Amino acid sequence: MRLKHTVRSETVINKSRFITCARPVKTEAEARAFIAEIRKEFPDSTHVCTAYVLSDRDIQRSSDNGEPAGTAGVPILEAIRHAGLTDTCAAVVRYFGGIKLGTGGLARAYGGCTLELLKDSPKVEDKEVTVYSVTYPYSLSGVMEGWLRREQEIIDFFYEENVTCIFASDDPSVPDQIQNLSKGAVTAKELRKELRETDV
């Protein structure tokens, strides 16, 4: 599971301003580019602490960026993992407000800001679907086309001597349903498997 798109929130804790930014990333290069982008956007900030988790080779990295060791990067990383996310990079920008938070307070602030942002953000995951082709005579159009358009994810229709529909489904009973609908006259042909991004 990963974020659907880039998200951001802002909060003030004991006069320190925390701006939490997170983005879905697929590679370490994308994660580093996002971190560089945030650092460039907030060049006058006190700290930009970061963490990212990638499903590729199970990579996890974090940076305290000058905060006491373990008080920022690791809590951000834990928040990403706690939210059940992978392929995600989070950066928390801090503007120091003059009141020290202490190591426990820092860890709670960085981890809490990140978790708060991530838990309510839109998420997606890849779901495996099967792409089918089904060809039927025009006499079955009323039954078949209505069902296909209602129940399946249409990729294309071809109207030639017969009608051919290419569609995707994650329901393994689709071939049986088509046999039943057409009273055994039509068979679905499996073309390939694909991964589709779906909202969680």
PDB file of N, CA, C and O in Angstrom, residues 132-158:
ATOM      1  N   TYR A 132      -9.339 -10.244 -20.362  1.00  0.00           N
ATOM      2  CA  TYR A 132     -10.028 -11.254 -21.181  1.00  0.00           C
ATOM      3  C   TYR A 132     -10.455 -10.668 -22.526  1.00  0.00           C
ATOM      4  O   TYR A 132     -10.639  -9.452 -22.657  1.00  0.00           O
ATOM      5  N   SER A 133     -10.662 -11.570 -23.453  1.00  0.00           N
ATOM      6  CA  SER A 133     -11.302 -11.237 -24.722  1.00  0.00           C
ATOM      7  C   SER A 133     -12.532 -12.139 -24.850  1.00  0.00           C
ATOM      8  O   SER A 133     -12.454 -13.333 -24.558  1.00  0.00           O
ATOM      9  N   VAL A 134     -13.643 -11.540 -25.256  1.00  0.00           N
ATOM     10  CA  VAL A 134     -14.839 -12.355 -25.488  1.00  0.00           C
ATOM     11  C   VAL A 134     -15.485 -11.905 -26.804  1.00  0.00           C
ATOM     12  O   VAL A 134     -15.622 -10.708 -27.054  1.00  0.00           O
ATOM     13  N   THR A 135     -15.810 -12.864 -27.652  1.00  0.00           N
ATOM     14  CA  THR A 135     -16.437 -12.573 -28.954  1.00  0.00           C
ATOM     15  C   THR A 135     -17.799 -13.251 -28.994  1.00  0.00           C
ATOM     16  O   THR A 135     -17.930 -14.434 -28.646  1.00  0.00           O
ATOM     17  N   TYR A 136     -18.818 -12.461 -29.396  1.00  0.00           N
ATOM     18  CA  TYR A 136     -20.180 -13.008 -29.417  1.00  0.00           C
ATOM     19  C   TYR A 136     -20.954 -12.431 -30.603  1.00  0.00           C
ATOM     20  O   TYR A 136     -20.625 -11.351 -31.119  1.00  0.00           O
ATOM     21  N   PRO A 137     -21.987 -13.129 -31.042  1.00  0.00           N
ATOM     22  CA  PRO A 137     -22.799 -12.635 -32.157  1.00  0.00           C
ATOM     23  C   PRO A 137     -23.662 -11.450 -31.728  1.00  0.00           C
ATOM     24  O   PRO A 137     -23.950 -11.277 -30.543  1.00  0.00           O
ATOM     25  N   TYR A 138     -24.079 -10.648 -32.711  1.00  0.00           N
ATOM     26  CA  TYR A 138     -24.910  -9.468 -32.413  1.00  0.00           C
ATOM     27  C   TYR A 138     -26.213  -9.856 -31.722  1.00  0.00           C
ATOM     28  O   TYR A 138     -26.767  -9.080 -30.946  1.00  0.00           O
ATOM     29  N   SER A 139     -26.673 -11.076 -31.952  1.00  0.00           N
ATOM     30  CA  SER A 139     -27.923 -11.525 -31.322  1.00  0.00           C
ATOM     31  C   SER A 139     -27.812 -11.585 -29.797  1.00  0.00           C
ATOM     32  O   SER A 139     -28.822 -11.547 -29.090  1.00  0.00           O
ATOM     33  N   LEU A 140     -26.562 -11.672 -29.294  1.00  0.00           N
ATOM     34  CA  LEU A 140     -26.364 -11.707 -27.828  1.00  0.00           C
ATOM     35  C   LEU A 140     -25.961 -10.346 -27.250  1.00  0.00           C
ATOM     36  O   LEU A 140     -25.683 -10.223 -26.057  1.00  0.00           O
ATOM     37  N   SER A 141     -25.925  -9.316 -28.096  1.00  0.00           N
ATOM     38  CA  SER A 141     -25.467  -7.990 -27.637  1.00  0.00           C
ATOM     39  C   SER A 141     -26.255  -7.476 -26.445  1.00  0.00           C
ATOM     40  O   SER A 141     -25.689  -6.924 -25.504  1.00  0.00           O
ATOM     41  N   GLY A 142     -27.581  -7.633 -26.511  1.00  0.00           N
ATOM     42  CA  GLY A 142     -28.419  -7.104 -25.424  1.00  0.00           C
ATOM     43  C   GLY A 142     -28.019  -7.672 -24.077  1.00  0.00           C
ATOM     44  O   GLY A 142     -27.890  -6.947 -23.093  1.00  0.00           O
ATOM     45  N   VAL A 143     -27.782  -8.969 -24.018  1.00  0.00           N
ATOM     46  CA  VAL A 143     -27.413  -9.628 -22.766  1.00  0.00           C
ATOM     47  C   VAL A 143     -25.968  -9.322 -22.406  1.00  0.00           C
ATOM     48  O   VAL A 143     -25.661  -8.896 -21.284  1.00  0.00           O
ATOM     49  N   MET A 144     -25.055  -9.535 -23.378  1.00  0.00           N
ATOM     50  CA  MET A 144     -23.619  -9.470 -23.080  1.00  0.00           C
ATOM     51  C   MET A 144     -23.116  -8.043 -22.841  1.00  0.00           C
ATOM     52  O   MET A 144     -22.423  -7.782 -21.870  1.00  0.00           O
ATOM     53  N   GLU A 145     -23.479  -7.134 -23.748  1.00  0.00           N
ATOM     54  CA  GLU A 145     -22.896  -5.791 -23.640  1.00  0.00           C
ATOM     55  C   GLU A 145     -23.347  -5.072 -22.386  1.00  0.00           C
ATOM     56  O   GLU A 145     -22.557  -4.415 -21.711  1.00  0.00           O
ATOM     57  N   GLY A 146     -24.632  -5.239 -22.043  1.00  0.00           N
ATOM     58  CA  GLY A 146     -25.140  -4.605 -20.818  1.00  0.00           C
ATOM     59  C   GLY A 146     -24.386  -5.108 -19.587  1.00  0.00           C
ATOM     60  O   GLY A 146     -23.952  -4.334 -18.737  1.00  0.00           O
ATOM     61  N   TRP A 147     -24.204  -6.432 -19.525  1.00  0.00           N
ATOM     62  CA  TRP A 147     -23.505  -7.030 -18.376  1.00  0.00           C
ATOM     63  C   TRP A 147     -22.038  -6.582 -18.331  1.00  0.00           C
ATOM     64  O   TRP A 147     -21.521  -6.223 -17.262  1.00  0.00           O
ATOM     65  N   LEU A 148     -21.374  -6.591 -19.483  1.00  0.00           N
ATOM     66  CA  LEU A 148     -19.963  -6.192 -19.542  1.00  0.00           C
ATOM     67  C   LEU A 148     -19.783  -4.748 -19.075  1.00  0.00           C
ATOM     68  O   LEU A 148     -18.914  -4.451 -18.264  1.00  0.00           O
ATOM     69  N   ARG A 149     -20.627  -3.863 -19.586  1.00  0.00           N
ATOM     70  CA  ARG A 149     -20.482  -2.432 -19.230  1.00  0.00           C
ATOM     71  C   ARG A 149     -20.810  -2.184 -17.754  1.00  0.00           C
ATOM     72  O   ARG A 149     -20.220  -1.318 -17.120  1.00  0.00           O
ATOM     73  N   ARG A 150     -21.747  -2.946 -17.215  1.00  0.00           N
ATOM     74  CA  ARG A 150     -22.133  -2.789 -15.798  1.00  0.00           C
ATOM     75  C   ARG A 150     -21.110  -3.380 -14.849  1.00  0.00           C
ATOM     76  O   ARG A 150     -20.788  -2.811 -13.820  1.00  0.00           O
ATOM     77  N   GLU A 151     -20.615  -4.564 -15.194  1.00  0.00           N
ATOM     78  CA  GLU A 151     -19.853  -5.361 -14.230  1.00  0.00           C
ATOM     79  C   GLU A 151     -18.336  -5.359 -14.422  1.00  0.00           C
ATOM     80  O   GLU A 151     -17.604  -5.721 -13.508  1.00  0.00           O
ATOM     81  N   GLN A 152     -17.848  -4.991 -15.606  1.00  0.00           N
ATOM     82  CA  GLN A 152     -16.419  -5.165 -15.885  1.00  0.00           C
ATOM     83  C   GLN A 152     -15.746  -3.844 -16.266  1.00  0.00           C
ATOM     84  O   GLN A 152     -16.420  -2.871 -16.597  1.00  0.00           O
ATOM     85  N   GLU A 153     -14.429  -3.860 -16.226  1.00  0.00           N
ATOM     86  CA  GLU A 153     -13.654  -2.688 -16.647  1.00  0.00           C
ATOM     87  C   GLU A 153     -13.338  -2.840 -18.138  1.00  0.00           C
ATOM     88  O   GLU A 153     -12.491  -3.631 -18.535  1.00  0.00           O
ATOM     89  N   ILE A 154     -14.064  -2.096 -18.957  1.00  0.00           N
ATOM     90  CA  ILE A 154     -13.938  -2.223 -20.414  1.00  0.00           C
ATOM     91  C   ILE A 154     -12.636  -1.578 -20.896  1.00  0.00           C
ATOM     92  O   ILE A 154     -12.318  -0.439 -20.522  1.00  0.00           O
ATOM     93  N   ILE A 155     -11.909  -2.302 -21.729  1.00  0.00           N
ATOM     94  CA  ILE A 155     -10.716  -1.744 -22.373  1.00  0.00           C
ATOM     95  C   ILE A 155     -11.061  -1.321 -23.804  1.00  0.00           C
ATOM     96  O   ILE A 155     -10.692  -0.235 -24.237  1.00  0.00           O
ATOM     97  N   ASP A 156     -11.810  -2.159 -24.523  1.00  0.00           N
ATOM     98  CA  ASP A 156     -12.187  -1.817 -25.899  1.00  0.00           C
ATOM     99  C   ASP A 156     -13.313  -2.722 -26.407  1.00  0.00           C
ATOM    100  O   ASP A 156     -13.472  -3.850 -25.936  1.00  0.00           O
ATOM    101  N   PHE A 157     -14.075  -2.182 -27.358  1.00  0.00           N
ATOM    102  CA  PHE A 157     -15.063  -2.960 -28.102  1.00  0.00           C
ATOM    103  C   PHE A 157     -14.704  -2.925 -29.582  1.00  0.00           C
ATOM    104  O   PHE A 157     -14.268  -1.884 -30.084  1.00  0.00           O
ATOM    105  N   PHE A 158     -14.883  -4.022 -30.295  1.00  0.00           N
ATOM    106  CA  PHE A 158     -14.677  -4.079 -31.736  1.00  0.00           C
ATOM    107  C   PHE A 158     -15.950  -4.644 -32.362  1.00  0.00           C
ATOM    108  O   PHE A 158     -16.385  -5.747 -32.010  1.00  0.00           O
TER     109      PHE A 158
END
